[in-house]
PDB file of C-alpha atoms in Angstrom:
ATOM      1  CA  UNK A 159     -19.965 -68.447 108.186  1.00 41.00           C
ATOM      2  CA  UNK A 160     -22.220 -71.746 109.374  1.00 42.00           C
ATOM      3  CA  UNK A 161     -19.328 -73.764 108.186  1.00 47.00           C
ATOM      4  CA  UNK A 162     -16.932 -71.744 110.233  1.00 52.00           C
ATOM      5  CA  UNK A 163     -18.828 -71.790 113.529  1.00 66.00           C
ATOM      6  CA  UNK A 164     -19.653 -75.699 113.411  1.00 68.00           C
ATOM      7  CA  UNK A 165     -16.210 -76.030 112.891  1.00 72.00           C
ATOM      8  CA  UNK A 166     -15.430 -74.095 115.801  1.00 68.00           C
ATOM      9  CA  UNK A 167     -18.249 -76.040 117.831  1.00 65.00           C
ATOM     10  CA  UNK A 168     -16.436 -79.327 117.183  1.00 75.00           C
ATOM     11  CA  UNK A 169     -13.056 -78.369 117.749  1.00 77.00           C
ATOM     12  CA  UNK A 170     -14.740 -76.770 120.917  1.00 69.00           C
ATOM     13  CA  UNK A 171     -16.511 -79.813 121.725  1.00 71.00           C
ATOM     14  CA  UNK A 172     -13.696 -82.497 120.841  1.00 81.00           C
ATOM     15  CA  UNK A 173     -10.825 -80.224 123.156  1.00 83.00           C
ATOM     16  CA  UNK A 174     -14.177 -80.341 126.510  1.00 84.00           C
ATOM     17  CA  UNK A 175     -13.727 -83.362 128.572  1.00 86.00           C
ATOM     18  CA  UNK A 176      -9.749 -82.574 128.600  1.00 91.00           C
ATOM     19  CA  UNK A 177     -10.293 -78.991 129.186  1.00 91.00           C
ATOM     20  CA  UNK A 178     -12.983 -79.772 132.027  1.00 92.00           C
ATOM     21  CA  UNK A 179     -11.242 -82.541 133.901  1.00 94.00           C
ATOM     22  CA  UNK A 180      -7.786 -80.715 133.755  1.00 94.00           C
ATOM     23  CA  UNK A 181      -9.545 -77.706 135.661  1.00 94.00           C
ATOM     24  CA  UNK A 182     -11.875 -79.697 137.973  1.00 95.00           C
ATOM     25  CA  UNK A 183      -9.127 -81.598 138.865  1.00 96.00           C
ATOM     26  CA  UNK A 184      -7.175 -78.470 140.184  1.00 97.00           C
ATOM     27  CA  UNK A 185     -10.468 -77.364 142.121  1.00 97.00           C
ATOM     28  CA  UNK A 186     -10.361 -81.266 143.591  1.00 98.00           C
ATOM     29  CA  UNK A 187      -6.827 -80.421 145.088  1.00 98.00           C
ATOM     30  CA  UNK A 188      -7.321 -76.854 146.340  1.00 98.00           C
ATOM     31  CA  UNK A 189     -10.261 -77.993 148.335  1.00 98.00           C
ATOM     32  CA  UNK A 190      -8.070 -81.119 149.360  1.00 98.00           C
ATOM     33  CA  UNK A 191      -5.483 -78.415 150.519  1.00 98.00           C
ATOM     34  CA  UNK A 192      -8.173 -76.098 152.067  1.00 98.00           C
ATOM     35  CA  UNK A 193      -9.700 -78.854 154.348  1.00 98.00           C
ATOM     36  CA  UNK A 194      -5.867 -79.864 155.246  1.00 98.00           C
ATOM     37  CA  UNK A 195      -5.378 -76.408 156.254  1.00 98.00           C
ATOM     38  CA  UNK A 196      -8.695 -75.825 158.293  1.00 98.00           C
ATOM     39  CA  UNK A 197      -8.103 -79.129 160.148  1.00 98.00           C
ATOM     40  CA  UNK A 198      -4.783 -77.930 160.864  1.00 96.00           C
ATOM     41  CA  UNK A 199      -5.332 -74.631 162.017  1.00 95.00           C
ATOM     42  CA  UNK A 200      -8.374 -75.143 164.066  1.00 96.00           C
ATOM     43  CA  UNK A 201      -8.661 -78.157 165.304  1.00 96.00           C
ATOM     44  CA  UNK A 202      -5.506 -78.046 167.175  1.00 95.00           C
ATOM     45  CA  UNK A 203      -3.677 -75.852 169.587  1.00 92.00           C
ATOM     46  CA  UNK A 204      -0.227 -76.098 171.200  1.00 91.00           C
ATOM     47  CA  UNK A 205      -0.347 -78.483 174.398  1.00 90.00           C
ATOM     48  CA  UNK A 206      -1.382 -75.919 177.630  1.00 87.00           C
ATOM     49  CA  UNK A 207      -2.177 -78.290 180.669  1.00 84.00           C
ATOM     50  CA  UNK A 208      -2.991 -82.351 181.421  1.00 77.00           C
ATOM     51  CA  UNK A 209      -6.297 -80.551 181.770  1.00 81.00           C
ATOM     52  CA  UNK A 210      -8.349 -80.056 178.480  1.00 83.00           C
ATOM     53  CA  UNK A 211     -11.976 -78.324 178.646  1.00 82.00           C
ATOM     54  CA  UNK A 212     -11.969 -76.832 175.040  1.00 84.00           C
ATOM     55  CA  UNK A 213     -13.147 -78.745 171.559  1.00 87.00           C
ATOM     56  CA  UNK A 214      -9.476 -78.489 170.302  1.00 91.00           C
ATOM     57  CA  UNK A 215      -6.872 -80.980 170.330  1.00 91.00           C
ATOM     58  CA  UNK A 216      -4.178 -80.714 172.400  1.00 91.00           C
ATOM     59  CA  UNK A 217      -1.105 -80.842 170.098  1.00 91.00           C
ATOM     60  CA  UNK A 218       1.756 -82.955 171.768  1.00 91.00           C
ATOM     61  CA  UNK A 219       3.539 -85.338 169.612  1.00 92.00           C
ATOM     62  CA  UNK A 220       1.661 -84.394 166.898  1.00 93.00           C
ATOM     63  CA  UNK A 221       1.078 -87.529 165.055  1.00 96.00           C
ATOM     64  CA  UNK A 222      -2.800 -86.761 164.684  1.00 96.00           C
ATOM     65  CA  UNK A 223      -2.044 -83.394 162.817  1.00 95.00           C
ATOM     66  CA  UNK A 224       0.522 -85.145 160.732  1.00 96.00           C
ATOM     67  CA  UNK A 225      -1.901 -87.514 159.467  1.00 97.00           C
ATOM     68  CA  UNK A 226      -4.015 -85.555 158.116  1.00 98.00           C
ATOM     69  CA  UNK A 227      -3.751 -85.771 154.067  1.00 97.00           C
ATOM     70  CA  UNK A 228      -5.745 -85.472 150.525  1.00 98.00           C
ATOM     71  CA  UNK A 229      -5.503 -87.758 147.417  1.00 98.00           C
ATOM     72  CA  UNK A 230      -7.197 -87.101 144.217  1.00 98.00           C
ATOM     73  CA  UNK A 231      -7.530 -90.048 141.879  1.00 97.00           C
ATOM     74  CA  UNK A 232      -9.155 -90.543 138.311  1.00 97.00           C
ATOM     75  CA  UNK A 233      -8.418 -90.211 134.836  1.00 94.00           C
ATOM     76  CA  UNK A 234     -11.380 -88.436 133.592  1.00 92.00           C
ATOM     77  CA  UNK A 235     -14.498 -86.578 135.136  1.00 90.00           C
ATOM     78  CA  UNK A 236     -16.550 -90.049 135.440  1.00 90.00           C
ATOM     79  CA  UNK A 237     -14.175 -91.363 138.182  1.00 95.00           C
ATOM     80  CA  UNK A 238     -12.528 -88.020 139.654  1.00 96.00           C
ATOM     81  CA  UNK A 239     -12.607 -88.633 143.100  1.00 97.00           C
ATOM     82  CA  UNK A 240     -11.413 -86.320 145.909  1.00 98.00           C
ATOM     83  CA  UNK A 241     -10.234 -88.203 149.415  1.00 98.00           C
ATOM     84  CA  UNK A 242      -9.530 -86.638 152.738  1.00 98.00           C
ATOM     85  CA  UNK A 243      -8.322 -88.970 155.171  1.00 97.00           C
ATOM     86  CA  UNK A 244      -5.839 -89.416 158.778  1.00 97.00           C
ATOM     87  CA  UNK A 245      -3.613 -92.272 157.821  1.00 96.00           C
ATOM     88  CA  UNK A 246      -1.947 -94.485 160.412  1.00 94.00           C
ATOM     89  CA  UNK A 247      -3.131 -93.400 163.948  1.00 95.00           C
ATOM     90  CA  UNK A 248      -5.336 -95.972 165.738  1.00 93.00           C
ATOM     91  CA  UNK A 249      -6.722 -93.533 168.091  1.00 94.00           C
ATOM     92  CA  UNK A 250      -8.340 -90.924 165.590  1.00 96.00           C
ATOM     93  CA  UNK A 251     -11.767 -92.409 165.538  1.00 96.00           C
ATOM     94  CA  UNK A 252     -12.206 -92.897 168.814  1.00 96.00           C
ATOM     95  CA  UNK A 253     -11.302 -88.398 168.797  1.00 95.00           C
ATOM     96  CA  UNK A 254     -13.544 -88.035 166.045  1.00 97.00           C
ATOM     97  CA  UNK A 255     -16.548 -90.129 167.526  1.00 96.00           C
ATOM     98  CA  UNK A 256     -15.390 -89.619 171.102  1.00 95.00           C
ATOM     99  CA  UNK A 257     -15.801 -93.073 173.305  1.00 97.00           C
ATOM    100  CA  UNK A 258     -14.657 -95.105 176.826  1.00 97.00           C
ATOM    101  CA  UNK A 259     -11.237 -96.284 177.589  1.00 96.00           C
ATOM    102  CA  UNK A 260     -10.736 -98.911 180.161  1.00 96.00           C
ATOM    103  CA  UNK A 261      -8.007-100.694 181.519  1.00 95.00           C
ATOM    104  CA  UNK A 262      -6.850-103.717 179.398  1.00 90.00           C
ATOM    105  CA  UNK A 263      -4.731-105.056 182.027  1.00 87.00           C
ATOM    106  CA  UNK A 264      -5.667-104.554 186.049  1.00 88.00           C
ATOM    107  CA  UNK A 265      -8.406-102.237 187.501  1.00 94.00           C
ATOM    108  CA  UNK A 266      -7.226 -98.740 186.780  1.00 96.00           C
ATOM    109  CA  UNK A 267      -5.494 -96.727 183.755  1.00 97.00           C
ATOM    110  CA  UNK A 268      -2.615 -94.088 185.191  1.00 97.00           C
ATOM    111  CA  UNK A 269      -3.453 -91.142 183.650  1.00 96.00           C
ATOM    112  CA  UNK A 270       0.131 -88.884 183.978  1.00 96.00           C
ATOM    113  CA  UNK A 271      -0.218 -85.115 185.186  1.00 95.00           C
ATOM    114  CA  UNK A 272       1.779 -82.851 186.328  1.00 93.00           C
ATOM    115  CA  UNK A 273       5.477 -83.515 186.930  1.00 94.00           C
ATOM    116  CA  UNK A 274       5.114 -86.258 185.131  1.00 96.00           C
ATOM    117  CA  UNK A 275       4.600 -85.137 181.652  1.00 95.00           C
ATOM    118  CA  UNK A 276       7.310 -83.218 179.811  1.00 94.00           C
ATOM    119  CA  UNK A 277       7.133 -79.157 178.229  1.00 91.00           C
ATOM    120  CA  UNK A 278       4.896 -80.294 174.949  1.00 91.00           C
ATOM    121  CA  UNK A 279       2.867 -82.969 177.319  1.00 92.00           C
ATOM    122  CA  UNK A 280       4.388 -85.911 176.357  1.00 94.00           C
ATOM    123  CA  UNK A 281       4.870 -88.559 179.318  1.00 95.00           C
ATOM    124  CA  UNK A 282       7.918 -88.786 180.847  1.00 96.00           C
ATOM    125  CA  UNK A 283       7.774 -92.640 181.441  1.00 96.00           C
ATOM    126  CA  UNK A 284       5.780 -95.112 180.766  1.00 94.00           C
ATOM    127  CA  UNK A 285       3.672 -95.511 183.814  1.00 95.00           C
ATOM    128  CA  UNK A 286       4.293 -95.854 187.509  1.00 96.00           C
ATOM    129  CA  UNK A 287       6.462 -99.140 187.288  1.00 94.00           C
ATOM    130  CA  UNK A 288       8.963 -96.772 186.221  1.00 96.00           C
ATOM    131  CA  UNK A 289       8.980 -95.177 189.427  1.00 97.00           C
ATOM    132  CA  UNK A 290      10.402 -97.462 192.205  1.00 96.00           C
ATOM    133  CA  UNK A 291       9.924 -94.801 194.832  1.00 95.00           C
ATOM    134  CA  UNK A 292       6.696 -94.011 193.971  1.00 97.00           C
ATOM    135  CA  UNK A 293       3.218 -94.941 195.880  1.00 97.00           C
ATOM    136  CA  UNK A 294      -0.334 -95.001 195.846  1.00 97.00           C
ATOM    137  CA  UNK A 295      -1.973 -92.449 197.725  1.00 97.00           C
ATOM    138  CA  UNK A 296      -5.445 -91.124 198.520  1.00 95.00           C
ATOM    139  CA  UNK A 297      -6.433 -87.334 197.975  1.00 93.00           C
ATOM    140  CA  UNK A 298      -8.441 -85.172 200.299  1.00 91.00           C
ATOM    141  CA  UNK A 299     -11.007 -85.266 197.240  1.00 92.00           C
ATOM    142  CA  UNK A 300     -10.986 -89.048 197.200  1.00 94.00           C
ATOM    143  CA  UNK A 301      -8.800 -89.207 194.432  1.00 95.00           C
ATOM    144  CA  UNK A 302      -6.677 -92.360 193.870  1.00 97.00           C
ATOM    145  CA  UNK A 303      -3.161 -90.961 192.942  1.00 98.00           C
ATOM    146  CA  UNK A 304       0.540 -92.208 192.445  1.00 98.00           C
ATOM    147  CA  UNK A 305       3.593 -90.186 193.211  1.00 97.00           C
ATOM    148  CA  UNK A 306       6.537 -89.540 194.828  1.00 97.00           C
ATOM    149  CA  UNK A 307       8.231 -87.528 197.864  1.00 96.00           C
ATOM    150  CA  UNK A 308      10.356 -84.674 196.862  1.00 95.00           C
ATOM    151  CA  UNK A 309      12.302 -81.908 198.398  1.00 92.00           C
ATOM    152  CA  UNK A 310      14.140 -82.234 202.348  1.00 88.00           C
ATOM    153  CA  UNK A 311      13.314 -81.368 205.631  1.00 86.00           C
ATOM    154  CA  UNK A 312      10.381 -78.595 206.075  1.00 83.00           C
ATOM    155  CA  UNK A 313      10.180 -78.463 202.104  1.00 87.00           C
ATOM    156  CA  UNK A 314       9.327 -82.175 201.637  1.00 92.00           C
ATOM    157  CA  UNK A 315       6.058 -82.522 200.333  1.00 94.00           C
ATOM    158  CA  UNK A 316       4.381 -85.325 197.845  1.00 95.00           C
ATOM    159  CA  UNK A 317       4.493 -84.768 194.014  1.00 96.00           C
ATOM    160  CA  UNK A 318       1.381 -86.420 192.342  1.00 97.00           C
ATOM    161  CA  UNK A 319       2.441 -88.006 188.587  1.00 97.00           C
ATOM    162  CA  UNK A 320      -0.334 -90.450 188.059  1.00 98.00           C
ATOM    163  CA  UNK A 321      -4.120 -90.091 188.653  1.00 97.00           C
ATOM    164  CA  UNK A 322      -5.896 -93.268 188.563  1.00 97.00           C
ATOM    165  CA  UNK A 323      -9.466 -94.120 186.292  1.00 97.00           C
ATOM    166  CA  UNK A 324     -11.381 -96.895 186.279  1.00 96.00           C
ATOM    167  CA  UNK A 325     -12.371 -95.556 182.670  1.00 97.00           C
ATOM    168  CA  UNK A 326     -11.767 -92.295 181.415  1.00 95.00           C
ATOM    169  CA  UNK A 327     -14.727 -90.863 178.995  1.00 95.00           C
ATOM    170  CA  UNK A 328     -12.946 -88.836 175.880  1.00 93.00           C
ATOM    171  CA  UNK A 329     -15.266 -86.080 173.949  1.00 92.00           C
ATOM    172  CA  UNK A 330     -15.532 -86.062 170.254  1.00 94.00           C
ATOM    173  CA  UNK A 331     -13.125 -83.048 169.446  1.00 93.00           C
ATOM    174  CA  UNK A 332     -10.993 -84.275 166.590  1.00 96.00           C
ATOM    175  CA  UNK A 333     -13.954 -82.332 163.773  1.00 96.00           C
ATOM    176  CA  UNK A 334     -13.329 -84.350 160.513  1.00 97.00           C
ATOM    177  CA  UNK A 335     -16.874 -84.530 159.527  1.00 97.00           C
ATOM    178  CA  UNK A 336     -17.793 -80.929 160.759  1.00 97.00           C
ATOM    179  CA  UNK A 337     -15.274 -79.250 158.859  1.00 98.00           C
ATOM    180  CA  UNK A 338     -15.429 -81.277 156.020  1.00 98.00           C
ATOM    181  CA  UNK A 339     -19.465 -80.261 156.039  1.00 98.00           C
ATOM    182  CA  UNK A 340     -18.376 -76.775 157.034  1.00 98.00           C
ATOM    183  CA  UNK A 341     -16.213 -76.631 153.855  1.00 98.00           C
ATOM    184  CA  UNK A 342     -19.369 -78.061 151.449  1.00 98.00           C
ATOM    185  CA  UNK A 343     -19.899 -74.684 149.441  1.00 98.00           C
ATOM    186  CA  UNK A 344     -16.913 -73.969 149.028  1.00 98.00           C
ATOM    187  CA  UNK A 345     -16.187 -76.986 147.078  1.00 98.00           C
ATOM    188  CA  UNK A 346     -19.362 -76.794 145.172  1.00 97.00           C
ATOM    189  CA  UNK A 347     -18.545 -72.935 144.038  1.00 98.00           C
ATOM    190  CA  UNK A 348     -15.334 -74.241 143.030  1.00 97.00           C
ATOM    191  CA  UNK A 349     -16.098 -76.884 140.724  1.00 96.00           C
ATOM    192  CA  UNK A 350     -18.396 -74.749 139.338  1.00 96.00           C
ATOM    193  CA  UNK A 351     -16.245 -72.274 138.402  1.00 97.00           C
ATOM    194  CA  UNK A 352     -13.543 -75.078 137.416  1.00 95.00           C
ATOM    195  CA  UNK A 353     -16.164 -75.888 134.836  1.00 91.00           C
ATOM    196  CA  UNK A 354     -17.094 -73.153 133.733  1.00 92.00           C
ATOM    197  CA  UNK A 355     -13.061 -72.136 132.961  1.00 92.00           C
ATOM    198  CA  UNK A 356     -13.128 -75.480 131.271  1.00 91.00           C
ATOM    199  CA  UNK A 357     -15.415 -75.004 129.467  1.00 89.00           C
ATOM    200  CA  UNK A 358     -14.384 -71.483 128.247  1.00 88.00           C
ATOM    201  CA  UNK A 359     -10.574 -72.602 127.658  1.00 88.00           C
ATOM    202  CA  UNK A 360     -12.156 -75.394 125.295  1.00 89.00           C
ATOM    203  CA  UNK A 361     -14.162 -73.117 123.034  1.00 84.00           C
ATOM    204  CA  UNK A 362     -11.832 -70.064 123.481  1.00 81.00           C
ATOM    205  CA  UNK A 363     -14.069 -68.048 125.811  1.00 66.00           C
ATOM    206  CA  UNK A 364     -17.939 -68.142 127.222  1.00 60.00           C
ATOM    207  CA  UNK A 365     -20.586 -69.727 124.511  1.00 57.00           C
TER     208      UNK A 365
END
């Protein structure tokens, strides 16, 4: 009977760090997945106005959203590693961290609003040059705009496409680091119970 159970031990104990990593592994990628999912569904919201006063991210081309991706790498529990990452677009940090944005070139930055951006947001052109008829203007607010004269006769009237910044200050909405805190039990309870199964499957149920 002693002989029988060791031999069960080892065969238990030999079949472990296969059994463990193959299961931990899995519980890597599902929380990869579930952070790709949260990021996706809450962070962002379809595009609704130039004008943005919530902590989402206005979806318009949506690059940002598209970036968003998981790897897990290793070949055993010592160097399982899980990564969540945006790949490729320059501006995420400064969204993450939020930051200034000043003109690299002249005295202003043409920020495009109204008729000026598309359905989904997306500018029309790129920037007044593109506009031959177009002028610089003045608002009754003091605002230093760019547009152009539209309609005939009584109906003529001036449609604003650019307002014009010095520097334009941009929040920290994007929410990589809070959800991937947010998400910090869950991943814990999983790999828990990823270990646990492991450990189960190697020594053909609980010990």
């Amino acid at each position: 009977m002693l002989e029988g159970d060791l031999s069960k031990l080892k065969r238990g104990l030999e079949r472990l760090p296969a059994a463990t990593f193959k299961n931990t592994q899995q519980a890597f990628r599902q929380s990869g997945q579930e952070f790709q999912r949260k990021m996706t569904l809450e962070r962002f919201r379809p595009y609704s106005g130039w004008k943005n006063n919530t902590d989402q991210m206005q979806s318009r081309t949506g690059f940002l959203k598209k970036s968003l991706g998981y790897s897990v790498t290793g070949s055993g529990l010592g160097d399982l590693e899980l990564r969540v990452y945006s790949a490729g677009i320059k501006y995420a940090n400064l969204q993450e961290y939020g930051g200034t944005i000043t003109p690299k070139n002249g005295k202003y930055l043409a920020l495009p609003i109204g008729k000026a951006l598309g359905p989904r947001g997306i500018p029309k052109k790129r920037g007044p040059r593109e506009y031959p008829e177009g002028f610089f203007f003045q608002s009754k607010r003091g605002n230093l705009l760019f547009g152009i004269r539209v309609g005939k006769g009584k109906r003529k009237k001036i449609e604003p496409l650019y307002l014009l910044r010095e520097s334009v200050k941009i929040p920290p909405r994007f929410g990589f680091r809070k959800t991937w805190n947010e998400l910090g039990r869950n991943r814990l309870l999983r790999v828990k119970s990823a270990f646990r199964a492991g450990v189960r499957e190697a020594f053909g149920g609980p010990i």
